[in-house]
PDB file of C-alpha atoms in Angstrom:
ATOM      1  CA  UNK A  20     -90.290 111.782  -1.920  1.00  0.00           C
ATOM      2  CA  UNK A  21     -86.927 113.407  -1.563  1.00  0.00           C
ATOM      3  CA  UNK A  22     -86.741 117.108  -2.281  1.00  0.00           C
ATOM      4  CA  UNK A  23     -83.703 116.895  -4.540  1.00  0.00           C
ATOM      5  CA  UNK A  24     -82.460 120.227  -3.172  1.00  0.00           C
ATOM      6  CA  UNK A  25     -78.694 120.612  -3.557  1.00  0.00           C
ATOM      7  CA  UNK A  26     -77.962 124.174  -2.344  1.00  0.00           C
ATOM      8  CA  UNK A  27     -74.950 125.326  -4.334  1.00  0.00           C
ATOM      9  CA  UNK A  28     -73.539 128.834  -4.365  1.00  0.00           C
ATOM     10  CA  UNK A  29     -74.534 130.862  -7.438  1.00  0.00           C
ATOM     11  CA  UNK A  30     -70.933 131.678  -8.268  1.00  0.00           C
ATOM     12  CA  UNK A  31     -69.805 128.036  -8.218  1.00  0.00           C
ATOM     13  CA  UNK A  32     -72.720 126.711 -10.257  1.00  0.00           C
ATOM     14  CA  UNK A  33     -71.645 124.710 -13.319  1.00  0.00           C
ATOM     15  CA  UNK A  34     -73.616 123.599 -16.383  1.00  0.00           C
ATOM     16  CA  UNK A  35     -73.188 119.968 -15.319  1.00  0.00           C
ATOM     17  CA  UNK A  36     -74.737 120.663 -11.918  1.00  0.00           C
ATOM     18  CA  UNK A  37     -77.670 122.340 -13.620  1.00  0.00           C
ATOM     19  CA  UNK A  38     -78.155 119.419 -15.998  1.00  0.00           C
ATOM     20  CA  UNK A  39     -77.974 116.913 -13.133  1.00  0.00           C
ATOM     21  CA  UNK A  40     -80.640 118.850 -11.256  1.00  0.00           C
ATOM     22  CA  UNK A  41     -82.745 119.242 -14.397  1.00  0.00           C
ATOM     23  CA  UNK A  42     -82.712 115.466 -14.909  1.00  0.00           C
ATOM     24  CA  UNK A  43     -83.902 114.900 -11.350  1.00  0.00           C
ATOM     25  CA  UNK A  44     -86.651 117.493 -11.636  1.00  0.00           C
ATOM     26  CA  UNK A  45     -87.784 116.228 -15.034  1.00  0.00           C
ATOM     27  CA  UNK A  46     -87.946 112.696 -13.681  1.00  0.00           C
ATOM     28  CA  UNK A  47     -90.164 113.811 -10.796  1.00  0.00           C
ATOM     29  CA  UNK A  48     -92.456 116.293 -12.525  1.00  0.00           C
ATOM     30  CA  UNK A  49     -92.258 115.432 -16.236  1.00  0.00           C
ATOM     31  CA  UNK A  50     -91.248 117.715 -19.104  1.00  0.00           C
ATOM     32  CA  UNK A  51     -94.559 119.552 -19.361  1.00  0.00           C
ATOM     33  CA  UNK A  52     -94.694 120.648 -15.728  1.00  0.00           C
ATOM     34  CA  UNK A  53     -90.989 121.300 -15.138  1.00  0.00           C
ATOM     35  CA  UNK A  54     -89.897 124.954 -15.145  1.00  0.00           C
ATOM     36  CA  UNK A  55     -86.566 126.718 -14.837  1.00  0.00           C
ATOM     37  CA  UNK A  56     -87.723 127.907 -11.422  1.00  0.00           C
ATOM     38  CA  UNK A  57     -88.146 124.274 -10.340  1.00  0.00           C
ATOM     39  CA  UNK A  58     -84.558 123.507 -11.369  1.00  0.00           C
ATOM     40  CA  UNK A  59     -83.274 126.619  -9.594  1.00  0.00           C
ATOM     41  CA  UNK A  60     -85.207 125.693  -6.455  1.00  0.00           C
ATOM     42  CA  UNK A  61     -83.692 122.186  -6.500  1.00  0.00           C
ATOM     43  CA  UNK A  62     -80.227 123.769  -6.564  1.00  0.00           C
ATOM     44  CA  UNK A  63     -81.005 126.443  -4.015  1.00  0.00           C
ATOM     45  CA  UNK A  64     -80.169 129.286  -6.413  1.00  0.00           C
ATOM     46  CA  UNK A  65     -82.065 132.013  -8.222  1.00  0.00           C
ATOM     47  CA  UNK A  66     -83.524 131.238 -11.644  1.00  0.00           C
ATOM     48  CA  UNK A  67     -81.285 133.989 -13.019  1.00  0.00           C
ATOM     49  CA  UNK A  68     -78.307 131.758 -12.217  1.00  0.00           C
ATOM     50  CA  UNK A  69     -79.726 129.110 -14.547  1.00  0.00           C
ATOM     51  CA  UNK A  70     -80.250 131.635 -17.323  1.00  0.00           C
ATOM     52  CA  UNK A  71     -76.604 132.666 -17.142  1.00  0.00           C
ATOM     53  CA  UNK A  72     -75.736 129.196 -18.457  1.00  0.00           C
ATOM     54  CA  UNK A  73     -78.879 128.396 -20.469  1.00  0.00           C
ATOM     55  CA  UNK A  74     -80.692 131.396 -21.975  1.00  0.00           C
ATOM     56  CA  UNK A  75     -84.116 129.745 -22.106  1.00  0.00           C
ATOM     57  CA  UNK A  76     -86.134 126.760 -20.960  1.00  0.00           C
ATOM     58  CA  UNK A  77     -85.838 125.364 -24.480  1.00  0.00           C
ATOM     59  CA  UNK A  78     -82.044 125.658 -24.378  1.00  0.00           C
ATOM     60  CA  UNK A  79     -81.969 123.812 -21.058  1.00  0.00           C
ATOM     61  CA  UNK A  80     -84.238 121.032 -22.315  1.00  0.00           C
ATOM     62  CA  UNK A  81     -82.161 120.639 -25.459  1.00  0.00           C
ATOM     63  CA  UNK A  82     -78.975 120.438 -23.394  1.00  0.00           C
ATOM     64  CA  UNK A  83     -80.500 117.682 -21.252  1.00  0.00           C
ATOM     65  CA  UNK A  84     -81.512 115.740 -24.375  1.00  0.00           C
ATOM     66  CA  UNK A  85     -78.089 116.310 -25.956  1.00  0.00           C
ATOM     67  CA  UNK A  86     -76.279 114.948 -22.918  1.00  0.00           C
ATOM     68  CA  UNK A  87     -78.561 111.910 -22.778  1.00  0.00           C
ATOM     69  CA  UNK A  88     -77.891 111.122 -26.439  1.00  0.00           C
ATOM     70  CA  UNK A  89     -74.153 111.656 -25.941  1.00  0.00           C
ATOM     71  CA  UNK A  90     -74.230 108.851 -23.377  1.00  0.00           C
ATOM     72  CA  UNK A  91     -75.379 106.600 -26.203  1.00  0.00           C
ATOM     73  CA  UNK A  92     -73.013 107.908 -28.886  1.00  0.00           C
ATOM     74  CA  UNK A  93     -69.790 108.079 -26.859  1.00  0.00           C
ATOM     75  CA  UNK A  94     -69.238 104.333 -26.249  1.00  0.00           C
ATOM     76  CA  UNK A  95     -70.281 103.624 -29.831  1.00  0.00           C
ATOM     77  CA  UNK A  96     -67.652 106.059 -31.063  1.00  0.00           C
ATOM     78  CA  UNK A  97     -64.999 104.071 -29.231  1.00  0.00           C
ATOM     79  CA  UNK A  98     -66.020 100.929 -31.093  1.00  0.00           C
ATOM     80  CA  UNK A  99     -66.035 102.766 -34.428  1.00  0.00           C
ATOM     81  CA  UNK A 100     -62.485 103.962 -33.769  1.00  0.00           C
ATOM     82  CA  UNK A 101     -61.129 100.490 -33.019  1.00  0.00           C
ATOM     83  CA  UNK A 102     -58.953  98.642 -35.466  1.00  0.00           C
ATOM     84  CA  UNK A 103     -59.590  95.173 -36.792  1.00  0.00           C
ATOM     85  CA  UNK A 104     -61.990  93.602 -39.297  1.00  0.00           C
ATOM     86  CA  UNK A 105     -64.956  95.755 -40.216  1.00  0.00           C
ATOM     87  CA  UNK A 106     -67.835  93.274 -40.020  1.00  0.00           C
ATOM     88  CA  UNK A 107     -67.099  92.061 -36.469  1.00  0.00           C
ATOM     89  CA  UNK A 108     -66.666  95.709 -35.466  1.00  0.00           C
ATOM     90  CA  UNK A 109     -70.008  96.597 -37.076  1.00  0.00           C
ATOM     91  CA  UNK A 110     -71.626  93.730 -35.156  1.00  0.00           C
ATOM     92  CA  UNK A 111     -70.137  94.957 -31.872  1.00  0.00           C
ATOM     93  CA  UNK A 112     -71.342  98.492 -32.673  1.00  0.00           C
ATOM     94  CA  UNK A 113     -74.899  97.322 -33.376  1.00  0.00           C
ATOM     95  CA  UNK A 114     -74.960  95.042 -30.330  1.00  0.00           C
ATOM     96  CA  UNK A 115     -73.863  97.956 -28.150  1.00  0.00           C
ATOM     97  CA  UNK A 116     -76.410 100.334 -29.679  1.00  0.00           C
ATOM     98  CA  UNK A 117     -79.201  97.846 -29.109  1.00  0.00           C
ATOM     99  CA  UNK A 118     -78.100  97.168 -25.525  1.00  0.00           C
ATOM    100  CA  UNK A 119     -77.906 100.887 -24.711  1.00  0.00           C
ATOM    101  CA  UNK A 120     -81.318 101.662 -26.158  1.00  0.00           C
ATOM    102  CA  UNK A 121     -82.974  98.659 -24.516  1.00  0.00           C
ATOM    103  CA  UNK A 122     -81.461  99.532 -21.145  1.00  0.00           C
ATOM    104  CA  UNK A 123     -82.810 103.067 -21.317  1.00  0.00           C
ATOM    105  CA  UNK A 124     -86.252 102.090 -22.578  1.00  0.00           C
ATOM    106  CA  UNK A 125     -86.909  98.870 -20.684  1.00  0.00           C
ATOM    107  CA  UNK A 126     -84.962  99.406 -17.449  1.00  0.00           C
ATOM    108  CA  UNK A 127     -85.839 103.089 -16.912  1.00  0.00           C
ATOM    109  CA  UNK A 128     -89.238 103.534 -18.586  1.00  0.00           C
ATOM    110  CA  UNK A 129     -90.193 106.673 -16.646  1.00  0.00           C
ATOM    111  CA  UNK A 130     -86.907 108.416 -17.386  1.00  0.00           C
ATOM    112  CA  UNK A 131     -87.056 107.328 -21.007  1.00  0.00           C
ATOM    113  CA  UNK A 132     -90.539 108.808 -21.347  1.00  0.00           C
ATOM    114  CA  UNK A 133     -89.078 112.119 -20.207  1.00  0.00           C
ATOM    115  CA  UNK A 134     -86.310 112.034 -22.773  1.00  0.00           C
ATOM    116  CA  UNK A 135     -88.648 110.869 -25.507  1.00  0.00           C
ATOM    117  CA  UNK A 136     -90.812 113.930 -24.859  1.00  0.00           C
ATOM    118  CA  UNK A 137     -87.742 116.165 -24.830  1.00  0.00           C
ATOM    119  CA  UNK A 138     -86.547 114.658 -28.096  1.00  0.00           C
ATOM    120  CA  UNK A 139     -89.861 115.493 -29.773  1.00  0.00           C
ATOM    121  CA  UNK A 140     -89.105 119.166 -29.117  1.00  0.00           C
ATOM    122  CA  UNK A 141     -85.391 119.000 -29.961  1.00  0.00           C
ATOM    123  CA  UNK A 142     -85.343 118.151 -33.652  1.00  0.00           C
ATOM    124  CA  UNK A 143     -81.931 119.684 -34.316  1.00  0.00           C
ATOM    125  CA  UNK A 144     -80.437 117.733 -31.414  1.00  0.00           C
ATOM    126  CA  UNK A 145     -81.894 114.481 -32.737  1.00  0.00           C
ATOM    127  CA  UNK A 146     -80.693 115.216 -36.266  1.00  0.00           C
ATOM    128  CA  UNK A 147     -77.171 115.817 -34.958  1.00  0.00           C
ATOM    129  CA  UNK A 148     -77.300 112.558 -33.007  1.00  0.00           C
ATOM    130  CA  UNK A 149     -78.407 110.543 -36.037  1.00  0.00           C
ATOM    131  CA  UNK A 150     -75.712 112.206 -38.162  1.00  0.00           C
ATOM    132  CA  UNK A 151     -73.107 111.211 -35.559  1.00  0.00           C
ATOM    133  CA  UNK A 152     -74.264 107.584 -35.624  1.00  0.00           C
ATOM    134  CA  UNK A 153     -74.192 107.561 -39.421  1.00  0.00           C
ATOM    135  CA  UNK A 154     -70.638 108.933 -39.381  1.00  0.00           C
ATOM    136  CA  UNK A 155     -69.549 106.203 -36.974  1.00  0.00           C
ATOM    137  CA  UNK A 156     -70.967 103.398 -39.095  1.00  0.00           C
ATOM    138  CA  UNK A 157     -69.571 105.030 -42.242  1.00  0.00           C
ATOM    139  CA  UNK A 158     -66.114 104.982 -40.668  1.00  0.00           C
ATOM    140  CA  UNK A 159     -66.373 101.264 -40.020  1.00  0.00           C
ATOM    141  CA  UNK A 160     -67.594 100.590 -43.559  1.00  0.00           C
ATOM    142  CA  UNK A 161     -64.919 102.800 -45.131  1.00  0.00           C
ATOM    143  CA  UNK A 162     -62.229 100.893 -43.230  1.00  0.00           C
ATOM    144  CA  UNK A 163     -63.738  97.675 -44.530  1.00  0.00           C
ATOM    145  CA  UNK A 164     -63.667  98.970 -48.108  1.00  0.00           C
ATOM    146  CA  UNK A 165     -59.976  99.805 -47.820  1.00  0.00           C
ATOM    147  CA  UNK A 166     -59.293  96.316 -46.478  1.00  0.00           C
ATOM    148  CA  UNK A 167     -61.376  94.671 -49.215  1.00  0.00           C
ATOM    149  CA  UNK A 168     -63.930  93.315 -46.725  1.00  0.00           C
ATOM    150  CA  UNK A 169     -66.824  95.535 -47.814  1.00  0.00           C
ATOM    151  CA  UNK A 170     -68.092  96.208 -51.312  1.00  0.00           C
ATOM    152  CA  UNK A 171     -67.212  99.628 -52.666  1.00  0.00           C
ATOM    153  CA  UNK A 172     -69.826 102.337 -52.322  1.00  0.00           C
ATOM    154  CA  UNK A 173     -70.629 105.645 -50.657  1.00  0.00           C
ATOM    155  CA  UNK A 174     -69.996 104.959 -46.939  1.00  0.00           C
ATOM    156  CA  UNK A 175     -72.543 107.409 -45.539  1.00  0.00           C
ATOM    157  CA  UNK A 176     -75.337 106.217 -47.800  1.00  0.00           C
ATOM    158  CA  UNK A 177     -74.545 102.626 -46.879  1.00  0.00           C
ATOM    159  CA  UNK A 178     -74.367 103.519 -43.175  1.00  0.00           C
ATOM    160  CA  UNK A 179     -77.798 105.132 -43.379  1.00  0.00           C
ATOM    161  CA  UNK A 180     -79.098 101.938 -44.989  1.00  0.00           C
ATOM    162  CA  UNK A 181     -77.621  99.814 -42.175  1.00  0.00           C
ATOM    163  CA  UNK A 182     -79.351 101.924 -39.532  1.00  0.00           C
ATOM    164  CA  UNK A 183     -82.633 101.819 -41.428  1.00  0.00           C
ATOM    165  CA  UNK A 184     -82.433  98.050 -41.887  1.00  0.00           C
ATOM    166  CA  UNK A 185     -81.857  97.522 -38.159  1.00  0.00           C
ATOM    167  CA  UNK A 186     -84.203 100.245 -36.846  1.00  0.00           C
ATOM    168  CA  UNK A 187     -86.693  97.711 -35.450  1.00  0.00           C
ATOM    169  CA  UNK A 188     -84.050  96.655 -32.924  1.00  0.00           C
ATOM    170  CA  UNK A 189     -82.847 100.045 -31.678  1.00  0.00           C
ATOM    171  CA  UNK A 190     -85.281 102.819 -32.602  1.00  0.00           C
ATOM    172  CA  UNK A 191     -87.514 103.683 -29.620  1.00  0.00           C
ATOM    173  CA  UNK A 192     -90.583 103.724 -31.855  1.00  0.00           C
ATOM    174  CA  UNK A 193     -90.304  99.915 -31.938  1.00  0.00           C
ATOM    175  CA  UNK A 194     -89.746  99.466 -28.198  1.00  0.00           C
ATOM    176  CA  UNK A 195     -93.019  97.580 -27.706  1.00  0.00           C
ATOM    177  CA  UNK A 196     -91.636  94.665 -29.733  1.00  0.00           C
ATOM    178  CA  UNK A 197     -88.348  94.365 -27.831  1.00  0.00           C
ATOM    179  CA  UNK A 198     -89.812  91.931 -25.320  1.00  0.00           C
ATOM    180  CA  UNK A 199     -90.665  89.510 -28.113  1.00  0.00           C
ATOM    181  CA  UNK A 200     -88.813  86.250 -27.314  1.00  0.00           C
ATOM    182  CA  UNK A 201     -87.827  85.970 -30.985  1.00  0.00           C
ATOM    183  CA  UNK A 202     -86.355  89.488 -31.255  1.00  0.00           C
ATOM    184  CA  UNK A 203     -82.724  88.355 -30.947  1.00  0.00           C
ATOM    185  CA  UNK A 204     -83.224  85.547 -33.430  1.00  0.00           C
ATOM    186  CA  UNK A 205     -84.749  88.007 -35.869  1.00  0.00           C
ATOM    187  CA  UNK A 206     -81.797  90.353 -35.462  1.00  0.00           C
ATOM    188  CA  UNK A 207     -79.407  87.503 -36.242  1.00  0.00           C
ATOM    189  CA  UNK A 208     -81.263  86.890 -39.499  1.00  0.00           C
ATOM    190  CA  UNK A 209     -81.211  90.583 -40.427  1.00  0.00           C
ATOM    191  CA  UNK A 210     -77.510  90.875 -39.651  1.00  0.00           C
ATOM    192  CA  UNK A 211     -76.765  87.809 -41.796  1.00  0.00           C
ATOM    193  CA  UNK A 212     -78.552  89.532 -44.680  1.00  0.00           C
ATOM    194  CA  UNK A 213     -76.520  92.685 -44.094  1.00  0.00           C
ATOM    195  CA  UNK A 214     -73.280  90.700 -44.176  1.00  0.00           C
ATOM    196  CA  UNK A 215     -74.299  89.208 -47.519  1.00  0.00           C
ATOM    197  CA  UNK A 216     -75.294  92.604 -48.911  1.00  0.00           C
ATOM    198  CA  UNK A 217     -72.082  94.287 -47.756  1.00  0.00           C
ATOM    199  CA  UNK A 218     -69.717  91.583 -48.992  1.00  0.00           C
ATOM    200  CA  UNK A 219     -67.624  92.452 -52.042  1.00  0.00           C
ATOM    201  CA  UNK A 220     -68.712  90.757 -55.265  1.00  0.00           C
ATOM    202  CA  UNK A 221     -67.217  87.331 -55.874  1.00  0.00           C
ATOM    203  CA  UNK A 222     -64.316  87.267 -58.278  1.00  0.00           C
ATOM    204  CA  UNK A 223     -65.195  85.262 -61.383  1.00  0.00           C
TER     205      UNK A 223
END
C-alpha cells in the first residue's frame, strides 16, 4: 500500500492540498479512524499546519464532504443555466444527477462509503447541498413558466416535489435498487408522469 506522503512545506500548504490528502487518508483508513495527525503525516507537515486552515477535525471533515457534493452540483448548475425549453433541460439535469450519483456509488463503493459516513455528521452541509439542487430545478421550472411550458406555481415547492418524486433514482438510500434491470424503464415512466403533471392546463 502506498504511503500517500506528499511532503509539502508548511508555508506553501493550501486548503486544496489538505483536502486532497484528507480524501486519500479517509479512503485508506475510513472516517472513524482518520485523524488530523494522519492527514498531516501524509503531507509531511505538523498537525498545527492543518489547524491553521481547518480549526477542527469536524471542520476538515465537513470541508471534504462539501467539496465532494460540489462536484455533483457544479455540472448540474451549468445545465440549469442553459437556455432552451424547460422540460428537455429538466430531463438533462435529472439524467446528469442520476449518472453522477450512480458513478460515485456503484463505481467507487469504498470511497462512497466514506462520504456517506461524513455526510451523516455534516447535516448543515447536506442541507445546503439539497437547497442548491432545489434552486437549480426551480430555475428551470421558472423559465418554463415564463415561456408557457410549465404550469404556474411556486417554483421551489415544485422543484422539491420533482426531487422527491425521483429520489429512488438518485438518493443514495436507494442505491441497492440501482442494479435492477428495469430501473431505467421505471424512471422513464416516472418522468412521463412528471411531464404530465408539470404541463400547463389545456385551454378549453
